[in-house]
Coordinates of C-alpha atoms and ligand atoms in Angstrom, one line a residue:
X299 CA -24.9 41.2 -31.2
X300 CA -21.9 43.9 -31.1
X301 CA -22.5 45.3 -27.8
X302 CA -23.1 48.7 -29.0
X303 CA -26.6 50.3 -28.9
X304 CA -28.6 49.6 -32.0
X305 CA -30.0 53.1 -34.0
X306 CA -32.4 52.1 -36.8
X307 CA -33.3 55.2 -39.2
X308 CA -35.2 55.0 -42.5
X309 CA -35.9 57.4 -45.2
X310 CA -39.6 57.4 -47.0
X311 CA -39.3 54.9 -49.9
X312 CA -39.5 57.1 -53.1
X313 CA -42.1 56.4 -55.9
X314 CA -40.6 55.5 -59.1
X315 CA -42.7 57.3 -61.1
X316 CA -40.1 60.4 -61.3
X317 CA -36.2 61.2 -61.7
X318 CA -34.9 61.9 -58.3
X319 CA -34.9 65.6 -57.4
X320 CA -33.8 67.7 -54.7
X321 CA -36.9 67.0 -52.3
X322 CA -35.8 63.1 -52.4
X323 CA -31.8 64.1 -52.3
X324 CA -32.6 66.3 -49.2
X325 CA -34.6 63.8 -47.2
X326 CA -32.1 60.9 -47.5
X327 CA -29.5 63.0 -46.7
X328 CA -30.5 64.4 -43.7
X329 CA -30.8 60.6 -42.8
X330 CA -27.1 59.9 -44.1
X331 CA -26.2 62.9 -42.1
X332 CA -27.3 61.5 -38.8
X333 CA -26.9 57.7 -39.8
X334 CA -23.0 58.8 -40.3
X335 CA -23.0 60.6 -37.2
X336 CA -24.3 58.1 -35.3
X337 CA -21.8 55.0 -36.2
X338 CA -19.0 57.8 -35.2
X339 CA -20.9 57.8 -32.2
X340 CA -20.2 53.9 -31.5
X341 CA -24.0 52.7 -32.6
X342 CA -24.8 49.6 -34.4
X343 CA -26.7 51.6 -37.2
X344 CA -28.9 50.1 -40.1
X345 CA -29.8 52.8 -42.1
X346 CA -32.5 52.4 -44.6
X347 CA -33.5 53.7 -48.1
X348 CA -35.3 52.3 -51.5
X349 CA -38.3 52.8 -53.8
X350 CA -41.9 52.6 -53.6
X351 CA -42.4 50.3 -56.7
X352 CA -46.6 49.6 -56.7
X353 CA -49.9 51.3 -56.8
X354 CA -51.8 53.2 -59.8
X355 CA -49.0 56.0 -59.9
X356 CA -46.5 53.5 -61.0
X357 CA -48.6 51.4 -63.5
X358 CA -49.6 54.5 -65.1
X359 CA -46.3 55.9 -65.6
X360 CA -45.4 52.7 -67.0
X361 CA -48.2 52.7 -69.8
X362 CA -46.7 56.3 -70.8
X363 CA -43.0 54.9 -71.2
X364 CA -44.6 51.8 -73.0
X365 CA -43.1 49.0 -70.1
X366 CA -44.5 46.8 -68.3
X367 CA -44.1 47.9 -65.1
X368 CA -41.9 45.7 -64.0
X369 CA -39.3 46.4 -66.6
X370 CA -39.8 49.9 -65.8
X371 CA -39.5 50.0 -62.1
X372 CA -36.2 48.0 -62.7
X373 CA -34.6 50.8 -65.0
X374 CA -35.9 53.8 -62.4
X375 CA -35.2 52.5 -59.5
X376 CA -31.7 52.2 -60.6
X377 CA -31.9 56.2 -60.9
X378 CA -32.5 56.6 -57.1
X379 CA -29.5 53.8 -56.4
X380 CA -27.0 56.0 -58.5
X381 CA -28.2 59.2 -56.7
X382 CA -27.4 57.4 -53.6
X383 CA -23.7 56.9 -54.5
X384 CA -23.1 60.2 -56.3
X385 CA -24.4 62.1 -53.0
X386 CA -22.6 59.7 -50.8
X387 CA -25.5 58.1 -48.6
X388 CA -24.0 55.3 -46.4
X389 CA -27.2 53.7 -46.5
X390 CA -26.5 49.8 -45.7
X391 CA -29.7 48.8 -47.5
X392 CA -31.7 49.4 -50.6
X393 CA -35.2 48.5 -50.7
X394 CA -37.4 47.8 -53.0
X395 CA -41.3 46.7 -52.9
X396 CA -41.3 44.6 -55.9
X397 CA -38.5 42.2 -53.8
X398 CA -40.1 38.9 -53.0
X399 CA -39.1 39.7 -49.0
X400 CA -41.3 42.5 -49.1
X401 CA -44.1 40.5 -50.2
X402 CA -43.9 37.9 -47.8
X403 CA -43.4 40.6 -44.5
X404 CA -46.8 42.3 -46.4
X405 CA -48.6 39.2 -46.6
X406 CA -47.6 38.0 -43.2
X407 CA -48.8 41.5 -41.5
X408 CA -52.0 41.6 -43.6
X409 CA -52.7 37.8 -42.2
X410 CA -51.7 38.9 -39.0
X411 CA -54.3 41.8 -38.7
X412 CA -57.1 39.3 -40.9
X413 CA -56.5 37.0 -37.4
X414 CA -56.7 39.7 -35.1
X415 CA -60.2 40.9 -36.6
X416 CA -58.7 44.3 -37.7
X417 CA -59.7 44.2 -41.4
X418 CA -62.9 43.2 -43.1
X419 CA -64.4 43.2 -46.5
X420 CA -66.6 46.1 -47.6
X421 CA -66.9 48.7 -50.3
X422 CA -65.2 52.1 -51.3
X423 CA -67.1 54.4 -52.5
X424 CA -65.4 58.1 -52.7
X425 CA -62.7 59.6 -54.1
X426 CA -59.3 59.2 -54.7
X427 CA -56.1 61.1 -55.3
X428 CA -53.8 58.9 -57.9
X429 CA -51.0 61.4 -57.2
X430 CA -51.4 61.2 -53.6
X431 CA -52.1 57.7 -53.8
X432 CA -54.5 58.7 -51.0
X433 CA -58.2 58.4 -50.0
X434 CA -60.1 61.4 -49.4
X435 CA -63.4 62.2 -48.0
X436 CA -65.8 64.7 -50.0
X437 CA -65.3 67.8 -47.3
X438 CA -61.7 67.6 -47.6
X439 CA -61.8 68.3 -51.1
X440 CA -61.4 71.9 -52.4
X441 CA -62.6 73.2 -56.0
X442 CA -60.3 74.1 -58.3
X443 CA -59.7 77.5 -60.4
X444 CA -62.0 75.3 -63.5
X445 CA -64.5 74.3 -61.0
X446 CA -63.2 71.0 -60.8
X447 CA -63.0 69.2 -57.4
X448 CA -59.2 68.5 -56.4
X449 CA -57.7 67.0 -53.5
X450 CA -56.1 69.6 -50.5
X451 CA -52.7 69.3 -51.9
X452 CA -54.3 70.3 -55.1
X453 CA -54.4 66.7 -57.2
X454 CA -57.4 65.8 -59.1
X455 CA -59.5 63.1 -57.7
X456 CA -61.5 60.4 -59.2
X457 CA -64.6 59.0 -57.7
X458 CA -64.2 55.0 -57.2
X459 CA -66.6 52.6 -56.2
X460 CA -65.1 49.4 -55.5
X461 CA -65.3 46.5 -53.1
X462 CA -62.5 46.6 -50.2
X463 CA -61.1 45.6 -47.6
X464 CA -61.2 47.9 -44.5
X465 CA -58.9 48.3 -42.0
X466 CA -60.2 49.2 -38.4
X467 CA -58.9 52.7 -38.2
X468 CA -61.6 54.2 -35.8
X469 CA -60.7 51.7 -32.7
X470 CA -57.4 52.9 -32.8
X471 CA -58.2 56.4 -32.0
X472 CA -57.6 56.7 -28.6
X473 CA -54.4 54.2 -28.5
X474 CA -53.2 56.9 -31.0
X475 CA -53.7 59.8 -28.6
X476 CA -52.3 57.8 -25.8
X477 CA -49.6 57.3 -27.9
X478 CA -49.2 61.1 -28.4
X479 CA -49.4 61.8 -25.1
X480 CA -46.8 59.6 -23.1
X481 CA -44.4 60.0 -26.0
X482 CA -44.2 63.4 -26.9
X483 CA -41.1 63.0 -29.0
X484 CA -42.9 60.5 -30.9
X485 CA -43.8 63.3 -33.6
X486 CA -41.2 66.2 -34.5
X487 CA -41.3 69.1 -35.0
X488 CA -44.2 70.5 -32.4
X489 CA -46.2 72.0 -35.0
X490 CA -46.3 68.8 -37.3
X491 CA -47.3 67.0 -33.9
X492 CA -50.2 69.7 -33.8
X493 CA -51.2 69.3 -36.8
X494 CA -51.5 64.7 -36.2
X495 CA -53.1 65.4 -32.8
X496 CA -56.0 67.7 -34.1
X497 CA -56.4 65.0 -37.6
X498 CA -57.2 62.2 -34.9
X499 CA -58.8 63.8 -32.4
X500 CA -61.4 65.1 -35.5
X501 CA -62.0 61.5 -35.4
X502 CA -60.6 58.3 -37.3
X503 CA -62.4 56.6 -40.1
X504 CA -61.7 53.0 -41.1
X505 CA -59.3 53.0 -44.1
X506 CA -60.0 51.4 -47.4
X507 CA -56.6 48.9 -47.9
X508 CA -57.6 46.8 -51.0
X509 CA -58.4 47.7 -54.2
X510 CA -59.4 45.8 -57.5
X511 CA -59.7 48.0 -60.2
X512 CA -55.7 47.7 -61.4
X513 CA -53.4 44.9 -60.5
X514 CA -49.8 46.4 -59.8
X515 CA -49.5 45.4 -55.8
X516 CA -48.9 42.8 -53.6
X517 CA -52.0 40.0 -54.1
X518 CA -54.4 39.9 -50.9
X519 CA -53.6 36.5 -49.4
X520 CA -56.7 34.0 -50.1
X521 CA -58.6 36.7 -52.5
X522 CA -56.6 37.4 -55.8
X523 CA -59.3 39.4 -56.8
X524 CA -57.6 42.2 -54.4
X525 CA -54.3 44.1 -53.9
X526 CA -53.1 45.8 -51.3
X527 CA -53.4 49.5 -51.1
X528 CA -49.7 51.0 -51.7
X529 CA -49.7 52.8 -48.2
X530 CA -49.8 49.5 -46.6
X531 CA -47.3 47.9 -48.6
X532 CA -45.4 50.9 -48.5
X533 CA -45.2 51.4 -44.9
X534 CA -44.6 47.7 -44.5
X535 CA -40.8 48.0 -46.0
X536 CA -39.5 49.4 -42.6
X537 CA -40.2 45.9 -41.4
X538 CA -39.2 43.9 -43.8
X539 CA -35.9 45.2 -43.9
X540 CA -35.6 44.1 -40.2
X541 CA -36.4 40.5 -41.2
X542 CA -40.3 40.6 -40.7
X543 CA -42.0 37.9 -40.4
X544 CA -39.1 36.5 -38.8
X545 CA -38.6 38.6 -34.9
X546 CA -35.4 37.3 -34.1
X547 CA -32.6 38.4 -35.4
X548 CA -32.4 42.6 -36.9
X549 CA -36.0 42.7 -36.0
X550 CA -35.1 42.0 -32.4
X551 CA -32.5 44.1 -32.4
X552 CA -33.1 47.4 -34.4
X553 CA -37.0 46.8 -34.3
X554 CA -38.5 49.6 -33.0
X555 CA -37.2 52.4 -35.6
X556 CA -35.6 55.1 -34.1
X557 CA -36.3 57.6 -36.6
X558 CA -38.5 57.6 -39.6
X559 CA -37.4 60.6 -41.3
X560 CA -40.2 62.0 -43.8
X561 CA -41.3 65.1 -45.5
X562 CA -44.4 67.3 -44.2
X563 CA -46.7 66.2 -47.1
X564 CA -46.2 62.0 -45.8
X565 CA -46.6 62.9 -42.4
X566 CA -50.2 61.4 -41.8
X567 CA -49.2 58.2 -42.8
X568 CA -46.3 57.7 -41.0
X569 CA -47.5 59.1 -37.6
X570 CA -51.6 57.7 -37.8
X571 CA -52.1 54.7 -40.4
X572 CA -48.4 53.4 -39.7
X573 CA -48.6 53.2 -35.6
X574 CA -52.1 52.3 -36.2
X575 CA -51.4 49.2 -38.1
X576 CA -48.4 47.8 -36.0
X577 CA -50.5 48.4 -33.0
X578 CA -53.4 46.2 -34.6
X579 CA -51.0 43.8 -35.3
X580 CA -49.6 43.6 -32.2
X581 CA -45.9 45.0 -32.9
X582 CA -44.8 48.3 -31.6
X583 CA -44.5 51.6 -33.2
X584 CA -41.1 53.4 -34.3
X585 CA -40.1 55.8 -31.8
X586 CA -40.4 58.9 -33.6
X587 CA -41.3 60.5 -36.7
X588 CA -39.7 63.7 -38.0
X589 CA -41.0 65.7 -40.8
X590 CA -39.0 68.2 -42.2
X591 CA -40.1 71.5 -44.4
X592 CA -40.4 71.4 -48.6
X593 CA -37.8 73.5 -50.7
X594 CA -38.8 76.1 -53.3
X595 CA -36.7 77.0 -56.2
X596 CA -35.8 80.9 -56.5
X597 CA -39.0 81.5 -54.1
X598 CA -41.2 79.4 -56.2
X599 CA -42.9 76.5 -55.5
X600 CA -41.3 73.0 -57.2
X601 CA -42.9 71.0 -60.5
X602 CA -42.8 69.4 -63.3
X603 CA -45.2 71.5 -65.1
X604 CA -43.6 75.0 -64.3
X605 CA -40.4 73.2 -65.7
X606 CA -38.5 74.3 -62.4
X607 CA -37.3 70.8 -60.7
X608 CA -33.8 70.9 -58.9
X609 CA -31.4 67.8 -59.9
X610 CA -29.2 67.0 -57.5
X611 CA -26.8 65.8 -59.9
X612 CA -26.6 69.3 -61.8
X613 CA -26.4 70.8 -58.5
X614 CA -23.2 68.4 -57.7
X615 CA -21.8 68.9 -61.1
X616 CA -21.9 72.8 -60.4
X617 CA -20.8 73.5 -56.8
X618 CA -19.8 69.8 -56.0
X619 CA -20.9 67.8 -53.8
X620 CA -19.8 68.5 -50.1
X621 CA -21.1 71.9 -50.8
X622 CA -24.1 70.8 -51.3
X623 CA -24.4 68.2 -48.6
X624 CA -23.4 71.6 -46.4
X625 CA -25.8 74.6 -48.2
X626 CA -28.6 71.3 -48.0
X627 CA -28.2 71.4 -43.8
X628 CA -27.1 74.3 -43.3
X629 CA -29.6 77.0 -45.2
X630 CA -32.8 76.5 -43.7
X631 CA -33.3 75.3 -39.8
X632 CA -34.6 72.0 -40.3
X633 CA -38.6 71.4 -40.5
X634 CA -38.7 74.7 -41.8
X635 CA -39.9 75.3 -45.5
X636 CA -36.6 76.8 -47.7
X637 CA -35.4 78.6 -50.4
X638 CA -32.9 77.0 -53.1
X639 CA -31.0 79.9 -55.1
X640 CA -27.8 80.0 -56.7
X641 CA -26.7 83.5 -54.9
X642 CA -28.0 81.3 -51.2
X643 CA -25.5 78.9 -52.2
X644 CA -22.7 80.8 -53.4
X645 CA -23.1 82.7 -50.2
X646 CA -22.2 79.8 -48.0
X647 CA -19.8 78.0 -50.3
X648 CA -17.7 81.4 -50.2
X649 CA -18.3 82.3 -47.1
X650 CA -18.4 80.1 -45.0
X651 CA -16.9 77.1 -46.4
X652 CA -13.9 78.6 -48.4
X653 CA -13.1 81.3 -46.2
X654 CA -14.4 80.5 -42.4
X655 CA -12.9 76.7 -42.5
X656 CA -11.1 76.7 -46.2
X657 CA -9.2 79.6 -45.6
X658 CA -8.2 78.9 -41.8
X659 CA -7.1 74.5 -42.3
X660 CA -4.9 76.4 -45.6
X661 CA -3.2 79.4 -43.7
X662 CA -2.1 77.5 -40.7
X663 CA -1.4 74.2 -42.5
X664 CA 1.0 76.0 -45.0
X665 CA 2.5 78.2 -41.7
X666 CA 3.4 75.0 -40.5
X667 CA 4.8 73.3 -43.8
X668 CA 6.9 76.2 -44.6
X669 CA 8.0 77.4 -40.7
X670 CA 8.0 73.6 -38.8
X671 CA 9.8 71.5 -41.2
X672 CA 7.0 70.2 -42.5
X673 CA 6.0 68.4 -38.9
X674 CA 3.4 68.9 -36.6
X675 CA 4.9 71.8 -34.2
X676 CA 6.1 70.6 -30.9
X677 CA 4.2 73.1 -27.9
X678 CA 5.7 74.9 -25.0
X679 CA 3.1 75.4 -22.1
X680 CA -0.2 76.5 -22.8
X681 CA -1.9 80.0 -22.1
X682 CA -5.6 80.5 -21.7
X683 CA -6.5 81.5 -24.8
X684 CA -4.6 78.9 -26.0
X685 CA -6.7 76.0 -23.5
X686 CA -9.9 78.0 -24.2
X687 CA -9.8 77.0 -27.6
X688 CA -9.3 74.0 -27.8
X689 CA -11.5 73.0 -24.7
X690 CA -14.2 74.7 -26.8
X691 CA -13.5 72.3 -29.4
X692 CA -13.9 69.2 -27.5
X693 CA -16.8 70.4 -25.8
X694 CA -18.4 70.5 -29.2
X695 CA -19.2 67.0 -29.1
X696 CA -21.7 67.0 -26.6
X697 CA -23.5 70.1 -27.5
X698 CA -23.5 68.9 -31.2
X699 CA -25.0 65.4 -29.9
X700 CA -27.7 67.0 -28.2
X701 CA -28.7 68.8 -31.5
X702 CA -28.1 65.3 -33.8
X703 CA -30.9 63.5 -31.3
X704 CA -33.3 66.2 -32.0
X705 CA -32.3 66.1 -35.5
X706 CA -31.7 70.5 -35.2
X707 CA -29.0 70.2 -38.1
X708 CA -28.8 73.8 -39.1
X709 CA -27.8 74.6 -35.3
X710 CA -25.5 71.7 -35.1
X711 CA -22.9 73.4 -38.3
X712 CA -24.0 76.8 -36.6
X713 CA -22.1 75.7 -32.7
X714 CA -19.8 74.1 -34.9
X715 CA -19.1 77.6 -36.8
X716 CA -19.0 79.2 -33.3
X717 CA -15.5 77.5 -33.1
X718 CA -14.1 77.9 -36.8
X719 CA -15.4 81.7 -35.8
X720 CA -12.8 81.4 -32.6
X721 CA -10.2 80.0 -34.4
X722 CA -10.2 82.7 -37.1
X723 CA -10.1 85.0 -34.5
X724 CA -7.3 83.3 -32.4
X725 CA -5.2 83.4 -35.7
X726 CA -5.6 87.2 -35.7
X727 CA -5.3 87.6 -31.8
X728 CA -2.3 85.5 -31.4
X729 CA -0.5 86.5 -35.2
X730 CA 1.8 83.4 -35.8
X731 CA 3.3 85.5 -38.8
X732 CA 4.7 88.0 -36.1
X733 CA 5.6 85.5 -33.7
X734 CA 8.1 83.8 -36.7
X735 CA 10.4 86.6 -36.2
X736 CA 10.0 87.6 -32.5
X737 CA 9.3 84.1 -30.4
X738 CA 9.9 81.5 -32.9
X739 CA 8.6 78.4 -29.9
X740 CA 5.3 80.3 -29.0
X741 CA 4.4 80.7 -33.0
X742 CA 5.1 77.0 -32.7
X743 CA 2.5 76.4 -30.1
X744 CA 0.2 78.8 -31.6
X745 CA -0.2 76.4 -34.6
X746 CA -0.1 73.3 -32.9
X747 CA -3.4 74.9 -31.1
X748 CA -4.5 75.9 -34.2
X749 CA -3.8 72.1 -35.5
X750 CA -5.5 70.6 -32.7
X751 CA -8.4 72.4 -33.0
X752 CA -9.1 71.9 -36.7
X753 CA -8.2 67.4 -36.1
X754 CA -11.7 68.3 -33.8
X755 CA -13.3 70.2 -36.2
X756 CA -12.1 67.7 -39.1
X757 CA -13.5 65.0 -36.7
X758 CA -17.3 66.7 -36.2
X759 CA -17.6 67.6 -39.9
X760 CA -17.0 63.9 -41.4
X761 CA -21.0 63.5 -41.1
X762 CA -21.9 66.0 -43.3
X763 CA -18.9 66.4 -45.5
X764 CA -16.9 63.5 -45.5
X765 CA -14.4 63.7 -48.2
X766 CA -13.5 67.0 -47.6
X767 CA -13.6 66.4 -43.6
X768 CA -11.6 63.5 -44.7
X769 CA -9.0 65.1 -46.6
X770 CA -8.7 67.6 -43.8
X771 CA -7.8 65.1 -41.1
X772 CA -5.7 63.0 -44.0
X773 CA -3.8 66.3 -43.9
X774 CA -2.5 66.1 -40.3
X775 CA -2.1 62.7 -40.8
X776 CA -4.5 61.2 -38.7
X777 CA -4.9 57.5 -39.1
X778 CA -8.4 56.0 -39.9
X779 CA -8.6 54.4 -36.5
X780 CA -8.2 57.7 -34.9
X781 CA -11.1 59.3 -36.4
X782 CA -14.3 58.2 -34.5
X783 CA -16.0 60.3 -31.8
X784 CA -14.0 59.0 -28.8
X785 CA -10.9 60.7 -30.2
X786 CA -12.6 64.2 -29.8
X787 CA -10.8 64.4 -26.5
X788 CA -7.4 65.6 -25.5
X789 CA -5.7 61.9 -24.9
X790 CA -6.0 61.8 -29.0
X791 CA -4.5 65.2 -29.1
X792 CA -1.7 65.7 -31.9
X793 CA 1.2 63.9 -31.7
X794 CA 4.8 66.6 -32.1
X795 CA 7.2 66.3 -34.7
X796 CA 5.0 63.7 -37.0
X797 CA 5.7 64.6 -40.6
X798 CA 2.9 65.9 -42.5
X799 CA 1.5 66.1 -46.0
X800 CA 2.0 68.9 -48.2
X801 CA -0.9 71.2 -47.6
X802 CA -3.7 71.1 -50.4
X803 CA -6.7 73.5 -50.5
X804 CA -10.2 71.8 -49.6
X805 CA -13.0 74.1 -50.0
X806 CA -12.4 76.1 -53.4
X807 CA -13.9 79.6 -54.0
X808 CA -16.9 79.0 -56.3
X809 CA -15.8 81.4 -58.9
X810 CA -18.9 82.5 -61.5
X811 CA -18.5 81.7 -64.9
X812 CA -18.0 84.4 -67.8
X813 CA -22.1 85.6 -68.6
X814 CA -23.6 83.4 -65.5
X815 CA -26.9 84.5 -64.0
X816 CA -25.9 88.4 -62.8
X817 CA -28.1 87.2 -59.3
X818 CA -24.6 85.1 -59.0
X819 CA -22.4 88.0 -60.0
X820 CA -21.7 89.1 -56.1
X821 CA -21.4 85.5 -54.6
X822 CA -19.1 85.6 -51.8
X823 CA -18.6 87.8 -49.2
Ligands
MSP1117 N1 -43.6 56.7 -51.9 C1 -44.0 57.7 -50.9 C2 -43.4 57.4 -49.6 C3 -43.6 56.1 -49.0 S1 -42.8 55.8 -47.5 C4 -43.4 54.4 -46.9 C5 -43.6 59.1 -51.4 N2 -42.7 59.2 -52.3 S2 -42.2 60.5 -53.0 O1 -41.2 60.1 -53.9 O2 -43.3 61.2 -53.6 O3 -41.6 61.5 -52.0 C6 -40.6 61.2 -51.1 C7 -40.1 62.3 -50.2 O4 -39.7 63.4 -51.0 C8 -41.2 62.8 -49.3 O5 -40.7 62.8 -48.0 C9 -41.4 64.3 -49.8 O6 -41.7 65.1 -48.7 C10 -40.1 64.6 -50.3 N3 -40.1 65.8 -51.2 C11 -40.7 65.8 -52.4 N4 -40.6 67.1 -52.9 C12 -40.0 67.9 -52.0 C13 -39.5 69.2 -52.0 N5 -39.7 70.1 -52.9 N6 -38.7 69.6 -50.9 C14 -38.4 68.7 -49.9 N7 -38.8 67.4 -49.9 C15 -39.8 67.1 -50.8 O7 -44.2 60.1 -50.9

């Protein structure tokens, strides 16, 4: 044990049927985001991520490529592992299903649940969503513009008739509710907890979790006719990276999840089946589930078909990749559905990034390397705007916390902004340039203000960029010791006189390229 409070958050395991695209880069980060905020915070994080490697979606897309599938899953999960390191995720895990831990924690709860009479043997007979990997009963199903029937999210069903195994989904109705109820954080944001409590209280049917017409899962302990459905295995990776079957050790201490982070379209699972099943099997559920909103491309909706998927790593290779981690949090208030365009992004990186913060670290970094020797300037006594400033800065910290734990994002760079606003306009208020000639010492404590306030800003930015927030605070030499959350206080206020660096810039202007899209043309404000 370290003493410090644990904070457990996962991302949704990605099937490895697909190249990883912006939806997947968007969900972990928002996880990295918070995970890295967190540990600056003084938790004991464990933050999770990893692919969904079973079920008919996978063995399918293996049969196209010609692999078996588990030569296949090996070559595309690697895709979602290099994504990881070229966005930067500090995830301190990578899971994947295929592992033999996983299969052991999935056998143990599927034992677990066979003991406490909460699955039996049965048979399917409906329809089924390989794309969804999900059941579906006949009035959910909508008809399609040829008349055929398709699933709500609009994939094309297949009628199976099989014998299963059933899990006891109808008795856990009213724990659900209950559950609901008493913890009304448990499901985020409000109208995704809506949507939950209106599913269950429609009323629960037990859920089909074996099938036996295809063989890519986990075996059914003592009936190898069976294999799991990929929901349960699925779901079951949150545990298993804890340590399940084993309850001592991670599981006891980071066991329940605080945060299962998941987009809109997985919400079901993770807020009915998944509490469902650890209550059946006696464990408890995470503590909350957060579904955030689905991102459109130039206003139209994302696929494969119209030819219009996002890669994260273009998007890195065009704008790089802190201003993407930043347009990716900042753009849309998180839960909300968004828009990705190139003029949306250009907008921020110009804006906001290389002018609002860029523009303000370079102009009073360089006032100081050419007018204080190169040192940080030493300050005379403060006047109020000169305390007001940077007392707004360190009072960032709690505001911004309050936001993290509610996982409001966009607002969290927005109060953050309301500072780098202040600053700019300190700057222009207090006109160091002018006080060079007339009162050299008070230009001197103008840009030690100035400096103080951007170590604080430097500090609260490393979650979401962290090399540039990085270079930013290598720039007024702060050591790595001195860069954690406590120091966002005045007794880790600039030390006077401590040579600096030469000043570099850290947010460029994105500048368009000769014949590039004319929506670009007028980036930048
Ligand atoms: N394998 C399941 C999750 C199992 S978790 C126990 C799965 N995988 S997925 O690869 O299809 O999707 C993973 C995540 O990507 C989901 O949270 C989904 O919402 C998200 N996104 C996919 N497309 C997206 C957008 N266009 N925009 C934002 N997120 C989207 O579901």
């Amino acid at each position: 044990m370290t003493g410090r409070t644990p904070f457990y958050i996962t991302t949704p395991i990605y099937y490895v049927n697909d190249r990883p695209h912006i939806g997947h880069a968007y969900t972990t980060l928002a996880c990295d985001v918070l995970a890295r905020f967190k540990r600056l915070d003084g938790y004991d994080v464990k933050f999770l991520t990893g692919t969904d490697e079973h079920g008919q979606k996978v063995e399918k897309s293996a049969a196209v490529a010609g692999l078996p599938p588990q030569v296949f899953t090996d070559q595309v999960s690697q895709n979602f592992r290099d994504l990881a390191r070229a966005m930067n995720f500090s995830n301190d895990d990578f899971i994947r299903t295929t592992e033999s831990r996983h299969t052991r924690s999935c056998q143990a709860l599927w034992q677990e649940l066979v003991q406490r009479d909460q699955i039996y043997l049965g048979g399917y007979k409906g329809w089924y969503a390989v794309r969804d990997e999900a059941f579906y009963a006949e009035s959910e199903l909508v008809i399609g513009q040829g008349g055929q029937r398709l699933a709500p999210t609009g994939a094309p069903v297949e009628w199976v008739e099989e014998p299963s195994y059933f899990f006891r989904l109808s008795a856990w109705q009213e724990p659900l509710l209950r559950l609901y109820e008493t913890r009304p954080d448990f499901i985020a944001p409000d109208s995704r907890r809506n949507e939950v409590m209106s599913f269950v209280k429609s009323g629960l049917q037990d859920l089909s979790v074996s099938r036996t017409t295809f063989k890519w899962g986990v075996p059914v302990p003592g009936d190898s006719e069976h294999i799991m459905y990929v929901w349960l295995d699925a779901l079951t990776n949150y545990i298993t990276a804890v340590g399940y079957p084993d309850q001592s050790g991670a599981y006891a201490s980071h066991w329940p999840a605080d945060l299962h982070m998941v987009g809109k379209d997985i919400v079901r699972f993770h807020a009915v089946f998944w509490p469902a099943f650890l209550m059946a099997a006696g464990l408890e559920p995470p503590k909350r589930v957060y579904a955030h909103g689905w991102w459109t491309n130039e206003g139209e909706k994302i696929s494969k078909s119209v030819g219009n998927v996002i890669d994260p790593l273009a998007l890195i290779a065009r704008y790089g990749l802190d201003p993407v981690r930043y347009f990716l949090m900042r753009e849309v208030p998180f839960g909300n559905d968004g828009d990705y365009s190139h003029r949306a992004m250009v907008n921020r990186v110009n804006g906001e990034l290389a002018n609002d913060l860029g523009n303000l670290a370079q102009r009073v970094l360089s006032m100081i390397d050419k007018n204080c020797a190169g040192r940080l300037p030493q300050p005379g006594s403060f006047l109020d705007d000169d305390r007001a400033l940077m007392q707004a800065a360190y009072d960032l910290l709690p505001r911004i916390r309050w936001l993290m734990d509610r996982q409001v994002f966009h607002e969290a760079l927005e109060t953050i902004w309301s500072v780098v606003r202040a600053a700019n306009g300190y700057v222009d208020r207090q006109a160091p340039w002018a006080l060079k000639k007339n009162d050299p010492p008070r230009m001197e404590t103008v840009l030690y203000v100035l400096a103080e306030t951007i170590r604080v800003l430097g500090l609260l930015m490393q979650p979401f960029v962290p090399d540039s927030a990085s270079k930013m605070l290598d720039q007024l030499a702060i050591a790595a010791t001195a860069r954690d959350f406590t120091c966002v206080s005045s007794d880790y206020a600039l030390r006077p006189d401590q040579p600096l660096p030469k000043p570099q810039g850290i947010f460029p202007r994105y500048v368009e390229a000769v014949g590039e899209g004319d929506e670009g043309a007028q980036g930048g404000r």
